[in-house]
């Protein structure tokens, strides 16, 4: 994959109580050339500035949607953002080609363990299946959706797990920015951070 201008759209409704995303955000902010945009900070009243968001999207090649998994989905401001920003005639539909050829990466944390996401687990569906609306939204807008960066089992994360997760996320973003990710290899994975060592080697 070629070098990419990365925009991280971050959404956490209770960031002041965050353990996981606090560390991930620090890892994003440590990367030069990566734009960090905190949606809950920018729009506490859900009053999304559509033009500003569209300009941000246009100025980047890879959009990272970073948030905790909330009820198998995104926090509500992400839904509001999608509803307002991805306008007909801009993102999709007649002349709606603004996002064509860009890439989208979902970066999520899930409290439940990996084994719980699947037919034999308590959550029945895989995370990929639960992301179906995003898969089709990307498809409609001509965005390539990469396999998600998923942190499972965050309820049980200790200090080492938190440090490892932040380190992996930072290394992945740097590699995506610099065009050092083998996209063909990545596309075959259920999640992009399954074996980051091999992917970024
Ligand atoms: C309202 C709410 C809904 C949640 N829904 C899910 C869920 O559907 N699946 C899951 O695995 N974890 C779920 N979680 C757990 C969060 O994803 C988890 O706490 C988060 O990954 C931890 O990140 P943080 O420390 O930055 O808050 C939920 C948490 C909250 C507060």
JSON list of C-alpha atoms and ligand atoms in Angstrom, two decimals, residues 12 14-15 17-22 67-73 108-113 116-117 123 151 153-155 162, ligand 1:
[
{"chain": "A", "resi": 12, "resn": "UNK", "atom": "CA", "xyz": [-15.43, 7.90, 23.10]},
{"chain": "A", "resi": 14, "resn": "UNK", "atom": "CA", "xyz": [-16.65, 8.75, 28.45]},
{"chain": "A", "resi": 15, "resn": "UNK", "atom": "CA", "xyz": [-13.03, 9.41, 27.66]},
{"chain": "A", "resi": 17, "resn": "UNK", "atom": "CA", "xyz": [-12.91, 7.11, 32.43]},
{"chain": "A", "resi": 18, "resn": "UNK", "atom": "CA", "xyz": [-11.02, 5.39, 29.61]},
{"chain": "A", "resi": 19, "resn": "UNK", "atom": "CA", "xyz": [-8.17, 2.97, 30.26]},
{"chain": "A", "resi": 20, "resn": "UNK", "atom": "CA", "xyz": [-7.72, 1.50, 26.81]},
{"chain": "A", "resi": 21, "resn": "UNK", "atom": "CA", "xyz": [-8.35, 4.37, 24.43]},
{"chain": "A", "resi": 22, "resn": "UNK", "atom": "CA", "xyz": [-6.42, 6.77, 26.63]},
{"chain": "A", "resi": 67, "resn": "UNK", "atom": "CA", "xyz": [-13.86, 3.84, 19.24]},
{"chain": "A", "resi": 68, "resn": "UNK", "atom": "CA", "xyz": [-14.86, 1.34, 21.91]},
{"chain": "A", "resi": 69, "resn": "UNK", "atom": "CA", "xyz": [-17.41, -1.23, 20.80]},
{"chain": "A", "resi": 70, "resn": "UNK", "atom": "CA", "xyz": [-20.73, -0.10, 22.30]},
{"chain": "A", "resi": 71, "resn": "UNK", "atom": "CA", "xyz": [-23.60, -2.55, 22.12]},
{"chain": "A", "resi": 72, "resn": "UNK", "atom": "CA", "xyz": [-22.00, -4.28, 19.12]},
{"chain": "A", "resi": 73, "resn": "UNK", "atom": "CA", "xyz": [-21.77, -1.00, 17.28]},
{"chain": "A", "resi": 108, "resn": "UNK", "atom": "CA", "xyz": [-12.18, -0.90, 18.04]},
{"chain": "A", "resi": 109, "resn": "UNK", "atom": "CA", "xyz": [-11.85, -2.32, 21.51]},
{"chain": "A", "resi": 110, "resn": "UNK", "atom": "CA", "xyz": [-14.21, -4.97, 22.81]},
{"chain": "A", "resi": 111, "resn": "UNK", "atom": "CA", "xyz": [-14.63, -5.90, 26.44]},
{"chain": "A", "resi": 112, "resn": "UNK", "atom": "CA", "xyz": [-15.56, -9.45, 25.46]},
{"chain": "A", "resi": 113, "resn": "UNK", "atom": "CA", "xyz": [-12.87, -12.03, 24.68]},
{"chain": "A", "resi": 116, "resn": "UNK", "atom": "CA", "xyz": [-17.03, -15.00, 22.68]},
{"chain": "A", "resi": 117, "resn": "UNK", "atom": "CA", "xyz": [-17.37, -13.58, 19.15]},
{"chain": "A", "resi": 123, "resn": "UNK", "atom": "CA", "xyz": [-21.95, -13.03, 21.34]},
{"chain": "A", "resi": 151, "resn": "UNK", "atom": "CA", "xyz": [-8.56, -5.42, 20.75]},
{"chain": "A", "resi": 153, "resn": "UNK", "atom": "CA", "xyz": [-10.96, -8.84, 26.11]},
{"chain": "A", "resi": 154, "resn": "UNK", "atom": "CA", "xyz": [-10.16, -5.32, 27.22]},
{"chain": "A", "resi": 155, "resn": "UNK", "atom": "CA", "xyz": [-12.09, -5.84, 30.49]},
{"chain": "A", "resi": 162, "resn": "UNK", "atom": "CA", "xyz": [-2.38, -1.90, 27.66]},
{"chain": "B", "resi": 1, "resn": "LIG", "atom": "C1", "xyz": [-22.28, 1.33, 27.01]},
{"chain": "B", "resi": 1, "resn": "LIG", "atom": "C2", "xyz": [-21.24, 0.29, 26.76]},
{"chain": "B", "resi": 1, "resn": "LIG", "atom": "C3", "xyz": [-21.48, -0.69, 25.81]},
{"chain": "B", "resi": 1, "resn": "LIG", "atom": "C4", "xyz": [-20.52, -1.68, 25.56]},
{"chain": "B", "resi": 1, "resn": "LIG", "atom": "N1", "xyz": [-20.78, -2.63, 24.61]},
{"chain": "B", "resi": 1, "resn": "LIG", "atom": "C5", "xyz": [-19.88, -3.59, 24.38]},
{"chain": "B", "resi": 1, "resn": "LIG", "atom": "C6", "xyz": [-20.13, -4.60, 23.41]},
{"chain": "B", "resi": 1, "resn": "LIG", "atom": "O1", "xyz": [-21.16, -4.62, 22.73]},
{"chain": "B", "resi": 1, "resn": "LIG", "atom": "N2", "xyz": [-19.20, -5.57, 23.23]},
{"chain": "B", "resi": 1, "resn": "LIG", "atom": "C7", "xyz": [-18.02, -5.60, 23.94]},
{"chain": "B", "resi": 1, "resn": "LIG", "atom": "O2", "xyz": [-17.21, -6.49, 23.72]},
{"chain": "B", "resi": 1, "resn": "LIG", "atom": "N3", "xyz": [-17.74, -4.62, 24.85]},
{"chain": "B", "resi": 1, "resn": "LIG", "atom": "C8", "xyz": [-18.64, -3.65, 25.08]},
{"chain": "B", "resi": 1, "resn": "LIG", "atom": "N4", "xyz": [-18.37, -2.66, 25.99]},
{"chain": "B", "resi": 1, "resn": "LIG", "atom": "C9", "xyz": [-17.05, -2.64, 26.61]},
{"chain": "B", "resi": 1, "resn": "LIG", "atom": "C10", "xyz": [-16.19, -1.56, 26.00]},
{"chain": "B", "resi": 1, "resn": "LIG", "atom": "O3", "xyz": [-15.98, -1.77, 24.61]},
{"chain": "B", "resi": 1, "resn": "LIG", "atom": "C11", "xyz": [-14.85, -1.57, 26.74]},
{"chain": "B", "resi": 1, "resn": "LIG", "atom": "O4", "xyz": [-15.12, -1.13, 28.01]},
{"chain": "B", "resi": 1, "resn": "LIG", "atom": "C12", "xyz": [-13.84, -0.70, 26.09]},
{"chain": "B", "resi": 1, "resn": "LIG", "atom": "O5", "xyz": [-13.21, -1.49, 25.11]},
{"chain": "B", "resi": 1, "resn": "LIG", "atom": "C13", "xyz": [-12.78, -0.26, 27.06]},
{"chain": "B", "resi": 1, "resn": "LIG", "atom": "O6", "xyz": [-12.13, 0.90, 26.51]},
{"chain": "B", "resi": 1, "resn": "LIG", "atom": "P1", "xyz": [-11.90, 2.19, 27.43]},
{"chain": "B", "resi": 1, "resn": "LIG", "atom": "O7", "xyz": [-11.07, 1.79, 28.61]},
{"chain": "B", "resi": 1, "resn": "LIG", "atom": "O8", "xyz": [-11.18, 3.16, 26.55]},
{"chain": "B", "resi": 1, "resn": "LIG", "atom": "O9", "xyz": [-13.27, 2.70, 27.84]},
{"chain": "B", "resi": 1, "resn": "LIG", "atom": "C14", "xyz": [-19.30, -1.67, 26.27]},
{"chain": "B", "resi": 1, "resn": "LIG", "atom": "C15", "xyz": [-19.07, -0.69, 27.25]},
{"chain": "B", "resi": 1, "resn": "LIG", "atom": "C16", "xyz": [-20.02, 0.27, 27.49]},
{"chain": "B", "resi": 1, "resn": "LIG", "atom": "C17", "xyz": [-19.73, 1.32, 28.53]}
]
